[in-house]
Coordinates of C-alpha atoms and ligand atoms in Angstrom, one line a residue:
Chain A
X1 CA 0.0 0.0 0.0
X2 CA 1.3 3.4 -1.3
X3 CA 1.0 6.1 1.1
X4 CA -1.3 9.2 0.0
X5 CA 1.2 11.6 0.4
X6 CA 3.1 10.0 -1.9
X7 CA 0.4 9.4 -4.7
X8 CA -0.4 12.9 -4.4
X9 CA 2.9 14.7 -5.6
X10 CA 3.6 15.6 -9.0
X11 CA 6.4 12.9 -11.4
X12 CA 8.0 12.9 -14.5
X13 CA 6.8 10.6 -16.8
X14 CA 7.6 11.7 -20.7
X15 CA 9.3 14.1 -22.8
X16 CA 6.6 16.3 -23.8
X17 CA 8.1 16.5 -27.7
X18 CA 7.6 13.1 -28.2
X19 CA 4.5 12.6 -27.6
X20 CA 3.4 15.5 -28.7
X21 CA 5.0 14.4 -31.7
X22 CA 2.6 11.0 -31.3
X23 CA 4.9 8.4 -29.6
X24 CA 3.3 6.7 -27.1
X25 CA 5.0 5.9 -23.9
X26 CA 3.8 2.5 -21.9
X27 CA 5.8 2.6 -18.8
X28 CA 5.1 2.4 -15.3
X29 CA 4.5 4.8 -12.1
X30 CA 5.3 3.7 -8.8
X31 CA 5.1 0.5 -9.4
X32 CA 1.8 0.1 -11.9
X33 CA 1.5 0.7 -15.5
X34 CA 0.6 3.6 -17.1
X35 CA 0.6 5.0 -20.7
X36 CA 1.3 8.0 -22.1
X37 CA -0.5 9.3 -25.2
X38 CA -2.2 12.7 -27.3
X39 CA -5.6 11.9 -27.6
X40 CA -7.9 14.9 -29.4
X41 CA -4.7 17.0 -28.8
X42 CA -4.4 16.8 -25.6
X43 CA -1.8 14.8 -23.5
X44 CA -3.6 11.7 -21.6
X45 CA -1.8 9.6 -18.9
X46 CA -3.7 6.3 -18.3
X47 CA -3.6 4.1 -15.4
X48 CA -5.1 1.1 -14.6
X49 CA -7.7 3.1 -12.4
X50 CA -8.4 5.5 -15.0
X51 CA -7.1 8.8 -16.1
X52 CA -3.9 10.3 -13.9
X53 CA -4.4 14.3 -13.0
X54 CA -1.6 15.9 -15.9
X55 CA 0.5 18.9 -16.1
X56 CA 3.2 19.8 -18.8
X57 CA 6.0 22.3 -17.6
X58 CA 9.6 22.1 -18.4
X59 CA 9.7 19.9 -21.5
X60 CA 8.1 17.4 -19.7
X61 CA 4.6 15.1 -19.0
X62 CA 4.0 15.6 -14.7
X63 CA 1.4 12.8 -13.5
X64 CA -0.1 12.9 -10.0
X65 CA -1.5 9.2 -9.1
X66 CA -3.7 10.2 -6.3
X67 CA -5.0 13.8 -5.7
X68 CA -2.5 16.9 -5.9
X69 CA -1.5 18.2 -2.3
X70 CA -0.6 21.1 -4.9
X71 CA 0.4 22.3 -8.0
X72 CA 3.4 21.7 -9.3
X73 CA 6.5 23.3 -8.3
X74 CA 7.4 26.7 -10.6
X75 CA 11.1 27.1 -12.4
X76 CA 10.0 30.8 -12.6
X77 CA 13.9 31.0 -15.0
X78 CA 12.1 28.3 -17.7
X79 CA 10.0 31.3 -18.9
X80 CA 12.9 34.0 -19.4
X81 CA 13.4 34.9 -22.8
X82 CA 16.7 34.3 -24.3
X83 CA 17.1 31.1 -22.8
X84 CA 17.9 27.6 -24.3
X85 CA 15.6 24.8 -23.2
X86 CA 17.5 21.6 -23.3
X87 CA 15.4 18.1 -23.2
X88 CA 18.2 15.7 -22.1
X89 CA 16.7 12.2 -22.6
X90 CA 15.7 9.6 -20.7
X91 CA 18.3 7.7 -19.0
X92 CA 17.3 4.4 -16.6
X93 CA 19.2 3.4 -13.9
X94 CA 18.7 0.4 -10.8
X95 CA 18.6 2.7 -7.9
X96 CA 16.0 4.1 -6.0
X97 CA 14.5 7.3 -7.2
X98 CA 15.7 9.2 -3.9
X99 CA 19.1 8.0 -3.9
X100 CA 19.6 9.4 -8.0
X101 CA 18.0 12.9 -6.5
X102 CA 20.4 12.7 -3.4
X103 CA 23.2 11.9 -6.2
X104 CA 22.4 15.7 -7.7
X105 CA 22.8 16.7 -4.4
X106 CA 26.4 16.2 -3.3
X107 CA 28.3 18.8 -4.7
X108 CA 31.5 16.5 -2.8
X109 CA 31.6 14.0 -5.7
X110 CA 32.5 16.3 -8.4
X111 CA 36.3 15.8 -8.3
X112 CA 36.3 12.1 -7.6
X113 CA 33.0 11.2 -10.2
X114 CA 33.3 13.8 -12.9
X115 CA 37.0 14.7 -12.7
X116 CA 38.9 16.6 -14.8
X117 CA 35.1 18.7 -16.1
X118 CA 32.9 19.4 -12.6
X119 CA 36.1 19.0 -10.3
X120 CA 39.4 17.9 -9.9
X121 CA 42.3 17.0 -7.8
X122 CA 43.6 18.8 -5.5
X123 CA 40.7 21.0 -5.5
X124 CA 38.5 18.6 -3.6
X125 CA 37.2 21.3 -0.5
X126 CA 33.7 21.9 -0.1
X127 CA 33.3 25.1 1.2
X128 CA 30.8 26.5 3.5
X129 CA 27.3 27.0 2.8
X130 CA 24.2 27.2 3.6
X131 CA 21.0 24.4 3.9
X132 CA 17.3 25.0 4.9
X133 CA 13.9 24.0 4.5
X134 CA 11.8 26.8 3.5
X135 CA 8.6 27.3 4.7
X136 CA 6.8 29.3 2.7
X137 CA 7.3 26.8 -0.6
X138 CA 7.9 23.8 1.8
X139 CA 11.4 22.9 -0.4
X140 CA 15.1 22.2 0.6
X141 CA 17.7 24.7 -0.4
X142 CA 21.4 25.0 -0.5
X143 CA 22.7 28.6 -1.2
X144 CA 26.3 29.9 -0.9
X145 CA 27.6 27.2 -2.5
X146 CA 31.4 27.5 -4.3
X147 CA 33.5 24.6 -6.1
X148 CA 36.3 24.8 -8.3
X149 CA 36.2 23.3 -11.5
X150 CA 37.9 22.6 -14.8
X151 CA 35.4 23.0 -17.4
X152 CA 32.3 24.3 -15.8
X153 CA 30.1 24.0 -18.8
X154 CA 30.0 23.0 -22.1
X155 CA 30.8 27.1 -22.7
X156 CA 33.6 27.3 -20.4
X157 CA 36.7 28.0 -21.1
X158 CA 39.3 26.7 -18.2
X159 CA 38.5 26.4 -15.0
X160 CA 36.8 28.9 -13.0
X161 CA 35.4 29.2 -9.3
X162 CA 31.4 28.4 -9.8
X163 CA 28.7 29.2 -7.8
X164 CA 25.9 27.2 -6.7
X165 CA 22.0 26.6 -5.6
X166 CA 20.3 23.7 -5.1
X167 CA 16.7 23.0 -4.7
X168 CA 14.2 20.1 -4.0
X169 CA 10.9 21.3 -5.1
X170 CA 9.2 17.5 -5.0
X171 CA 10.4 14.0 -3.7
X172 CA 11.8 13.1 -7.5
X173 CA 12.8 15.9 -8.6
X174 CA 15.7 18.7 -7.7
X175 CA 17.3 22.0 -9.8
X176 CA 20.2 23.3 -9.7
X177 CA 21.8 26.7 -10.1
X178 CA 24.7 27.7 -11.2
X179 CA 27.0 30.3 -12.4
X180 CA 26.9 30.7 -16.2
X181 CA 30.3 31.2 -18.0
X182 CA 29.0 33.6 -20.8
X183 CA 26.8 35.6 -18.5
X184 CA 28.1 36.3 -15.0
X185 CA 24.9 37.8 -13.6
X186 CA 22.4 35.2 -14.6
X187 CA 22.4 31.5 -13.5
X188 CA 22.6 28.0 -15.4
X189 CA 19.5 26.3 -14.3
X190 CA 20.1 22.2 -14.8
X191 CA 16.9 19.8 -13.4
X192 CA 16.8 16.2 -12.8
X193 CA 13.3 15.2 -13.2
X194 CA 13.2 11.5 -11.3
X195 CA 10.4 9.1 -12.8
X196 CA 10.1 6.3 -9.7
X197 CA 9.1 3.1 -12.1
X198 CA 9.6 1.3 -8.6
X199 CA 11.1 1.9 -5.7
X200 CA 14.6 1.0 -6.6
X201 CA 14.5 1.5 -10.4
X202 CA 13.9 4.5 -12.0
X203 CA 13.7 6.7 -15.4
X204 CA 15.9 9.8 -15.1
X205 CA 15.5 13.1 -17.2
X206 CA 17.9 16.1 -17.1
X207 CA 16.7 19.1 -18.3
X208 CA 18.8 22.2 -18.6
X209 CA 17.6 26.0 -19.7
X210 CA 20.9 27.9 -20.2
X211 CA 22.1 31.0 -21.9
X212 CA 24.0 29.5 -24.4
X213 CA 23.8 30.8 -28.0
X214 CA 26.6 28.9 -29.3
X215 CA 27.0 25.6 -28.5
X216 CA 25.4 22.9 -30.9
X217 CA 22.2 21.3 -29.1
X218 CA 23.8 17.9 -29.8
X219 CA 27.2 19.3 -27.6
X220 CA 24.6 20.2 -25.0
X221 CA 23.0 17.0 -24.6
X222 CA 26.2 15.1 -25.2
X223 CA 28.0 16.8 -22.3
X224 CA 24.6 16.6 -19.7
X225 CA 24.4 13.1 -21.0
X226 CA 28.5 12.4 -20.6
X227 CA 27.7 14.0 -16.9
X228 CA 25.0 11.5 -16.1
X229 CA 26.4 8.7 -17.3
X230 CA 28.9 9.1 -14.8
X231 CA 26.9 9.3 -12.0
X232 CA 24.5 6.1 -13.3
X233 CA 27.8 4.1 -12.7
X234 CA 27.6 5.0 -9.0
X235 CA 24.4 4.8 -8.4
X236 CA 24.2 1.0 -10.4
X237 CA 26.8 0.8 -7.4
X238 CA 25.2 1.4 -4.6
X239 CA 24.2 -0.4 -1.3
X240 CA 21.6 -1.1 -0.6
X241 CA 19.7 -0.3 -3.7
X242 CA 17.0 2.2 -1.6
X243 CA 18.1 5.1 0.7
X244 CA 18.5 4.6 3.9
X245 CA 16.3 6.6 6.2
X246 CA 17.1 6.6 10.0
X247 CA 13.9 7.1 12.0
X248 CA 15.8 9.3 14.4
X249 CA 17.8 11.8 14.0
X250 CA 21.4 12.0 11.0
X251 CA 24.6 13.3 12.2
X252 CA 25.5 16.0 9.6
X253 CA 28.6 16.3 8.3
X254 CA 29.7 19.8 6.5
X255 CA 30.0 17.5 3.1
X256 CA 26.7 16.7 2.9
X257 CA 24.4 19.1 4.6
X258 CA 22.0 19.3 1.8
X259 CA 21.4 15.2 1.7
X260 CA 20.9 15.5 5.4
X261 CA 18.6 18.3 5.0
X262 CA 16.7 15.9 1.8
X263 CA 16.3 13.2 4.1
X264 CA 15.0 14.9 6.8
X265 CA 12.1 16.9 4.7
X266 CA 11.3 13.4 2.9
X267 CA 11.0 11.8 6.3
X268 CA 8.6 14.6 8.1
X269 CA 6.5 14.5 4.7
X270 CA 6.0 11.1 4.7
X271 CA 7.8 10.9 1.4
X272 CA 9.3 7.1 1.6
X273 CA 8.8 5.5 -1.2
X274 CA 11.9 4.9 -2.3
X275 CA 13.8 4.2 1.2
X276 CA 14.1 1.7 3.7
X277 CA 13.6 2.9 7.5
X278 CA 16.8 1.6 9.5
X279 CA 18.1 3.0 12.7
X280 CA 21.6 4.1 12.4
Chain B
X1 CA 41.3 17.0 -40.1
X2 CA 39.8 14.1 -39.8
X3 CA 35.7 14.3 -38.6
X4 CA 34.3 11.9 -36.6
X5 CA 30.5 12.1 -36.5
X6 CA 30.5 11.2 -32.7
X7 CA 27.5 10.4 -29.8
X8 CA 29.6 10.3 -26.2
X9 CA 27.4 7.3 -25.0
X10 CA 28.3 5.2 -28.1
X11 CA 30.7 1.9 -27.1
X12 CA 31.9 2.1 -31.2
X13 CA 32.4 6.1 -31.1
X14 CA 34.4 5.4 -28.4
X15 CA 36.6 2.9 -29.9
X16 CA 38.0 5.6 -32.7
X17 CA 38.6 8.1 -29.7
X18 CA 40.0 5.9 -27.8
X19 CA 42.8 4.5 -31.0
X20 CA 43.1 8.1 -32.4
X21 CA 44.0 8.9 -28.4
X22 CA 46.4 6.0 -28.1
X23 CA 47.7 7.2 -31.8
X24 CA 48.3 10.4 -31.0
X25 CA 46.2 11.4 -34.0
X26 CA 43.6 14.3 -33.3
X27 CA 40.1 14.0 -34.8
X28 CA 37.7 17.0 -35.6
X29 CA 34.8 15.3 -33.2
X30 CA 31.3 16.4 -34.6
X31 CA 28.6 15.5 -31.6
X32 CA 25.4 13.5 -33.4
X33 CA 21.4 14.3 -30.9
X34 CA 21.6 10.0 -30.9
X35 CA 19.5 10.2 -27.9
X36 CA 16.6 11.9 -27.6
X37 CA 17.1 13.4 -31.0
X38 CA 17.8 10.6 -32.8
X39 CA 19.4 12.6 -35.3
X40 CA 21.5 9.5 -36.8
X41 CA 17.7 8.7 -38.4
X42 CA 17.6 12.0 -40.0
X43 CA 17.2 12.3 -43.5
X44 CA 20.2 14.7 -43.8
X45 CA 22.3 12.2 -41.7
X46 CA 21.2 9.9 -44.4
X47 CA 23.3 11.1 -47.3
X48 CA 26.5 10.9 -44.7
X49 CA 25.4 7.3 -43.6
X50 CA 22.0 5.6 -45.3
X51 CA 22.6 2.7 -42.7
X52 CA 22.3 5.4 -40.1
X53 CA 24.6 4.3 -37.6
X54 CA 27.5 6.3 -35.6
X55 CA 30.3 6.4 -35.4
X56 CA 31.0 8.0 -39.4
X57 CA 34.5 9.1 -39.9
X58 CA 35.6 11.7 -43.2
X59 CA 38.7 12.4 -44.2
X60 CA 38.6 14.4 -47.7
X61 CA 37.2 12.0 -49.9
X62 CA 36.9 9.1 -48.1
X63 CA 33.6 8.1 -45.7
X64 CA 34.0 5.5 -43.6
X65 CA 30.5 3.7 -41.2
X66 CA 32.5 0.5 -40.4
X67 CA 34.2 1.1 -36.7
X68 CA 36.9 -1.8 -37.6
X69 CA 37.6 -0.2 -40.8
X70 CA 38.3 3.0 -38.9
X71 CA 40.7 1.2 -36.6
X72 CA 42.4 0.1 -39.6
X73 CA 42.7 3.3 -41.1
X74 CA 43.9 4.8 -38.4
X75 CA 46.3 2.2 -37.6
X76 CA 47.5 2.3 -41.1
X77 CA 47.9 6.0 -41.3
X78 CA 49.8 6.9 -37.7
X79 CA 50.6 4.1 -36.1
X80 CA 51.8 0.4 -38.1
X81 CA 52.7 -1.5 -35.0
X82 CA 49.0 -1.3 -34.0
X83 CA 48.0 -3.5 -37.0
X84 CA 49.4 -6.3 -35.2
X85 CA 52.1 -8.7 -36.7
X86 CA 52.1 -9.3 -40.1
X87 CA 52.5 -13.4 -40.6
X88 CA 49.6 -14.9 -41.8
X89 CA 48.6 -16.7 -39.0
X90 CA 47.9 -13.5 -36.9
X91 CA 46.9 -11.7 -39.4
X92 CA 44.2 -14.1 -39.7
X93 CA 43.5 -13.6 -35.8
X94 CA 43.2 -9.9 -35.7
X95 CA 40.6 -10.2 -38.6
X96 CA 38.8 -12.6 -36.3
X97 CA 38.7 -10.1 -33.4
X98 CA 37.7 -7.4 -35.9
X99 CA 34.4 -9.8 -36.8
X100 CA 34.1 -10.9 -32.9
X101 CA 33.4 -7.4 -32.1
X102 CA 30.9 -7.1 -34.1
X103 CA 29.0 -10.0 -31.4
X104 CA 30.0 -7.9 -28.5
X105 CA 28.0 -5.2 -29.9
X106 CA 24.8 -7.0 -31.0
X107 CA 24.7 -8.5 -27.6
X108 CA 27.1 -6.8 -24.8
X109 CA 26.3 -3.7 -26.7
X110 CA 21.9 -4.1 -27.0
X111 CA 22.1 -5.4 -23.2
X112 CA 23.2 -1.8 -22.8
X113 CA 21.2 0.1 -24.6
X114 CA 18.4 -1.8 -23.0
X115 CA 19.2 -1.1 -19.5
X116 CA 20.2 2.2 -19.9
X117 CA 18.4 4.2 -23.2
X118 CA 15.2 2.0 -22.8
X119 CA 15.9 -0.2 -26.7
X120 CA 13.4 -2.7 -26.7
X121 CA 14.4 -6.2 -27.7
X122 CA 15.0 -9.8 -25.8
X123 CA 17.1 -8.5 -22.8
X124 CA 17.7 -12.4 -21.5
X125 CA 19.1 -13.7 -25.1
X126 CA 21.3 -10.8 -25.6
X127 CA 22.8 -11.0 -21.9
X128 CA 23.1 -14.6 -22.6
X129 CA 24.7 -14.1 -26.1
X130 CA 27.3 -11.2 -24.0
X131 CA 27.7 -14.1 -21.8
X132 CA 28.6 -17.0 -24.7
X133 CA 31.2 -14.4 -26.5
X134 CA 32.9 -13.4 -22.9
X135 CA 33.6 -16.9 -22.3
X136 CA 35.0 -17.5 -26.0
X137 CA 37.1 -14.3 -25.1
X138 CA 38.4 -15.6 -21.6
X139 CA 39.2 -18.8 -23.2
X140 CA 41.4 -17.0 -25.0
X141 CA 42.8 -14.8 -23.4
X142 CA 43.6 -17.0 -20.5
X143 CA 45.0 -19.3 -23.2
X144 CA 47.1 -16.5 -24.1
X145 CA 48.2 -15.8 -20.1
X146 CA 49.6 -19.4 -19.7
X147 CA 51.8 -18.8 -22.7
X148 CA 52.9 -15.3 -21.1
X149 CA 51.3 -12.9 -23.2
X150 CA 49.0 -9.7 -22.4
X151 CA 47.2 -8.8 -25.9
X152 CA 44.6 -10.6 -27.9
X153 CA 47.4 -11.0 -30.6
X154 CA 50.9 -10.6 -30.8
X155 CA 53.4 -9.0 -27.9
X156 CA 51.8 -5.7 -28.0
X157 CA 48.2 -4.2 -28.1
X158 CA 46.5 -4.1 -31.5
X159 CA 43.3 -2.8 -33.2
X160 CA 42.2 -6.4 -32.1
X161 CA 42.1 -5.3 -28.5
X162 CA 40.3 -1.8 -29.0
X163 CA 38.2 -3.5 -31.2
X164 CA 36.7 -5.8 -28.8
X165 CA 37.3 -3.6 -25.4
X166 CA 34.5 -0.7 -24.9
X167 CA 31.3 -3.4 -25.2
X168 CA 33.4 -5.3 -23.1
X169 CA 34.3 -3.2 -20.3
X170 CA 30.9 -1.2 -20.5
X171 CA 29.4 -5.1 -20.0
X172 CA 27.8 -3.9 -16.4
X173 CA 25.8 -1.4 -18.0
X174 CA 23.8 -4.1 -19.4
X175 CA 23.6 -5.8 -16.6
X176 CA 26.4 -8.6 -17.5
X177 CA 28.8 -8.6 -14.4
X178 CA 32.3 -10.0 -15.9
X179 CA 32.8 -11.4 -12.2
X180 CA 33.1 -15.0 -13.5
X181 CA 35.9 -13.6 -16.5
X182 CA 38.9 -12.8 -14.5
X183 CA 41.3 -13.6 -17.3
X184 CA 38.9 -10.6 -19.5
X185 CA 39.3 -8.4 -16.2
X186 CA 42.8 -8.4 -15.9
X187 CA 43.1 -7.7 -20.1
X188 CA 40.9 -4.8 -19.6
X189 CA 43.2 -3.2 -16.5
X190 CA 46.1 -3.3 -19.0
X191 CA 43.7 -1.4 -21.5
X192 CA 43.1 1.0 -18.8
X193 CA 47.3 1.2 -17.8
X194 CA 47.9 2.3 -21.5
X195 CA 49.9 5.4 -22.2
X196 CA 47.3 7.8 -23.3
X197 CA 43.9 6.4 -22.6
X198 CA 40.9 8.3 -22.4
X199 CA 38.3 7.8 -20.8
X200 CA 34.6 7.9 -21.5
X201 CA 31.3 7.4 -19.0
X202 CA 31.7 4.2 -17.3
X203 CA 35.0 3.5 -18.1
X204 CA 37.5 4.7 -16.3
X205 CA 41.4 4.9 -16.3
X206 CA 43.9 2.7 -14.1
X207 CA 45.0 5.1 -11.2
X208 CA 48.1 2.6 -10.0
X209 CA 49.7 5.2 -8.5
X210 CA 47.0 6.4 -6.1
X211 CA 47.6 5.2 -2.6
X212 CA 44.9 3.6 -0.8
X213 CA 42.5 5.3 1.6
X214 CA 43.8 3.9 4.2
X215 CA 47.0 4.2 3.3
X216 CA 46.9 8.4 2.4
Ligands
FE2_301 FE1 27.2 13.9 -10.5

C-alpha cells in the first residue's frame, strides 16, 4: 500500500516532444503501469484506475496518481526569454528514485565522479554553505555554494570558481543553479526530473535551460548526458539499492548538509517511497 | 582533419577516440542528438550514412560507417605497430577479433542500450549471447596468459584489442557482471594502464599510482 502523500505529488513521466509528436509511452508509475498518449490534442496519462491528473511544464509530462497536495512546483527561469531549453533524454538506472535525486545533491563527488570537467584533484574542499527548508514553498535549499572546476560547462573556457544553488521542489525531482560562464549575472538552471518506475529503479531526465547561444544542441545533450552517465555508474553501485532513512535523527557532516537536509524533509512528509527505514 | 561524427554514449564512437587517443592522432569530433534526437535517423544524416549508424568518420574524400575499418585506417595511417604482426597466422586472428566485435556489440552492446536508453528487444538472449562471446574471449585470453602474453594477438596491443574492449568493459551497463571472467578483467586493466587512454562514461582509467585510503 502506497501512502497518500506519496500518490499525491507531481512525477516525471515523458518528454513532452515526443508525444506531442505522437509516440506513445507504456511505462510504469510507482510501481503500476501507465501509458502515455495525445488523444484529441491533448496529453492523456492512463492508469489502470483510469485517467492520472496531468501537467506539462519544463519539457516534460507531470502525473499525479492520487490527488495533488498542490500544483506543481514553478522554475520561474524556464520562462525568461533568451534562454535555451534543453530536453536531455531519458536515462534508466537500478537505484532508487531518492538515492539518483540525493546523487544531484552532493556537490563533494565532483572531483572524484566527474574529474577533470565538474572537479578535480587537489581541488577537492567543499566550502561552506548554507541548507534549509523553507517554509513558505515547503522545499530544501542550498545557497552559498562555491567549487572549483575545470570546465564548468559545455561554454567554459578553463577552470573557473562556480557558484551554486540547489533545490528540491518535490520528492523526485531537484534544480540546480549555477553560475553561467557567458553571462556572469544570470544563473545555469540544470533539473533532474526522477520518474520512480519502482522503488529502486527509476527513469531519469535532465533538463537544462541555459544562456548558451553557441554551442550545438547535440554538444549540450552530449555533455549533460557524458555527466550522467557518470553518475548512473555510482548509483548501479550502490548499497543497498534504496536510501536509507534513520527514523531518528542523522549526524550531519559539512560535506553533505544538503542530503541530510533531503532526508529529513522526505521523512517529516511522509515521502518514503523509495527508502528503507533503518536505525543508524 | 579528420571528422568523426561522434555520440559520447556510443561503445563504437568510443573505440575511434580511444585508437586516435592511443595514436596520438587528433580528430575533428562532430557530436550526433543520438538520444533523444535521434538525429542518426535523420534524412540529412542519411546522405553521410544511409545505414544510419555512428560512429562516421571523413577524411577528404573518403567516408567510412565501419568502426573496424576506422581502426584500420587509423592504424595504417599513424601508427603500423598497431596492426598487429604481419605473418599470416595473426593476421588471420586480428581479422577474427575485428568480426568478434561485431558480437560484443549485438549483444554486450543491446544489453546496454536496454538497460540504460530503454531499446526494446530480448534483454535475457542478448545477456546470454554477452555471456557466450565473454567466455570465448576468456578462453582466450587466458590461453594466451599461460603462454605469457597480455594482448589478444601478438606482444603488443593491437586494433584487435580496441576493437573488442568498450562493449566489453561497459558489459555492467547491461547488466552482465564479468565477475566470472577474471582472465577478461585483468586484459581490460592493462587497457586502462595504456599510455594515453581516455576515458569515457563508465569507463575509467587505471589510477596505480594512487595510494589507498587507508594508506593516504
Ligand atoms: Fe554527479
Amino acid at each position: 500500500m502506497i501512502a497518500p502523500e506519496v500518490l499525491n505529488e507531481w512525477y516525471p513521466v515523458a518528454m513532452a516532444a515526443h508525444i506531442r509528436a505522437g509516440q506513445r509511452r507504456v511505462t510504469q508509475l510507482l510501481g503500476q503501469p501507465i501509458t502515455v498518449a495525445l488523444q484529441g490534442g491533448a496529453i492523456v496519462v492512463t492508469g489502470q484506475g483510469g485517467a492520472l491528473h496531468v501537467t506539462e511544464a519544463f519539457g516534460h509530462v507531470w502525473a499525479c496518481p492520487g490527488t495533488p497536495a498542490h500544483p506543481l512546483f514553478p522554475i520561474p527561469e524556464a520562462l525568461e526569454t533568451g534562454r535555451r531549453l534543453v530536453d536531455v533524454g531519458v536515462v534508466r538506472v537500478k537505484c532508487s528514485p531518492l538515492r539518483a535525486v540525493e546523487n544531484f545533491l552532493d556537490i563533494a563527488h565532483f572531483p572524484f565522479v566527474h574529474t577533470d570537467v565538474l572537479g578535480a584533484e587537489p581541488h577537492t574542499e567543499v566550502n561552506r554553505y548554507e541548507v534549509q527548508i523553507r517554509e513558505d514553498s515547503d522545499e530544501v535549499w542550498a545557497t552559498k555554494v562555491t567549487f572549483y572546476q575545470p570546465q564548468a560547462a559545455k561554454s567554459a573556457e578553463g577552470g573557473i570558481v562556480t557558484q551554486y544553488m540547489y533545490r528540491v521542489p518535490a520528492p523526485t525531482a531537484a534544480v540546480l543553479y549555477k553560475t553561467c560562464p557567458v553571462r556572469p549575472d544570470a544563473w545555469d538552471v540544470i533539473g533532474i526530473f526522477v520518474q520512480p518506475l519502482s522503488e529502486d529503479l527509476c527513469d531519469v531526465w535532465p533538463w537544462m535551460a541555459l544562456y548558451d547561444d553557441t554551442t550545438p544542441q547535440a554538444d549540450l545533450i552530449a555533455f549533460q548526458q557524458m555527466i550522467f552517465l557518470q553518475d548512473r555508474s555510482i548509483l548501479e553501485n550502490q548499497i543497498p539499492r534504496l536510501l536509507p532513512l534513520d527514523p531518528g535523527m542523522e549526524i550531519p557532516t559539512q560535506a553533505d548538509l544538503t542530503s541530510i537536509a533531503y532526508r529529513r524533509w522526505l521523512k517529516k512528509r511522509g515521502l518514503t517511497y523509495g527508502a528503507q527505514m533503518v536505525a543508524a | 582533419m579528420i571528422r568523426l561524427y561522434d555520440y559520447v554514449l556510443s561503445a563504437s564512437c568510443y573505440k575511434i577516440r580511444l585508437m586516435a587517443a592511443l595514436l596520438g592522432v587528433k580528430l575533428d569530433q562532430e557530436a550526433v542528438d543520438f538520444h533523444p534526437g535521434r538525429a542518426h535517423k535523420s534524412v540529412a544524416f542519411a546522405q553521410l550514412n544511409p545505414a544510419g549508424t555512428l560512429p562516421v568518420l571523413v577524411d577528404g574524400d573518403l567516408i567510412l560507417t565501419e568502426s573496424t575499418a576506422m581502426l584500420v585506417y587509423l592504424a595504417q595511417l599513424a601508427g603500423r605497430d598497431w596492426l598487429g604482426p604481419l605473418d599470416p597466422k595473426s593476421a588471420a586472428q586480428v581479422q577474427h577479433w575485428l568480426a568478434f566485435s561485431g558480437r560484443l556489440a549485438a549483444s554486450l552492446g543491446m544489453a546496454r542500450l536496454h538497460d540504460m536508453l530503454l531499446y526494446e528487444g530480448d534483454i535475457d538472449a542478448w545477456r546470454a549471447q554477452g555471456h557466450a562471446a565473454l567466455r570465448e574471449l576468456e578462453a582466450a585470453l587466458s590461453e594466451r596468459r599461460f603462454a605469457g602474453g597480455v594482448w589478444l594477438v601478438g606482444d603488443a596491443p593491437s586494433i584487435a584489442d580496441i576493437a573488442c574492449f568498450p562493449n566489453v568493459a561497459l558489459s555492467q551497463d547491461g547488466g552482465v557482471s564479468l565477475d566470472a571472467y577474471p582472465s577478461v578483467r585483468l586484459w581490460t586493466r592493462a587497457i586502462r594502464a595504456l599510455d594515453r587512454f581516455v576515458e569515457m562514461p563508465g569507463i575509467h582509467r587505471l589510477h596505480e599510482l594512487r595510494p589507498a585510503p587507508e594508506v593516504a
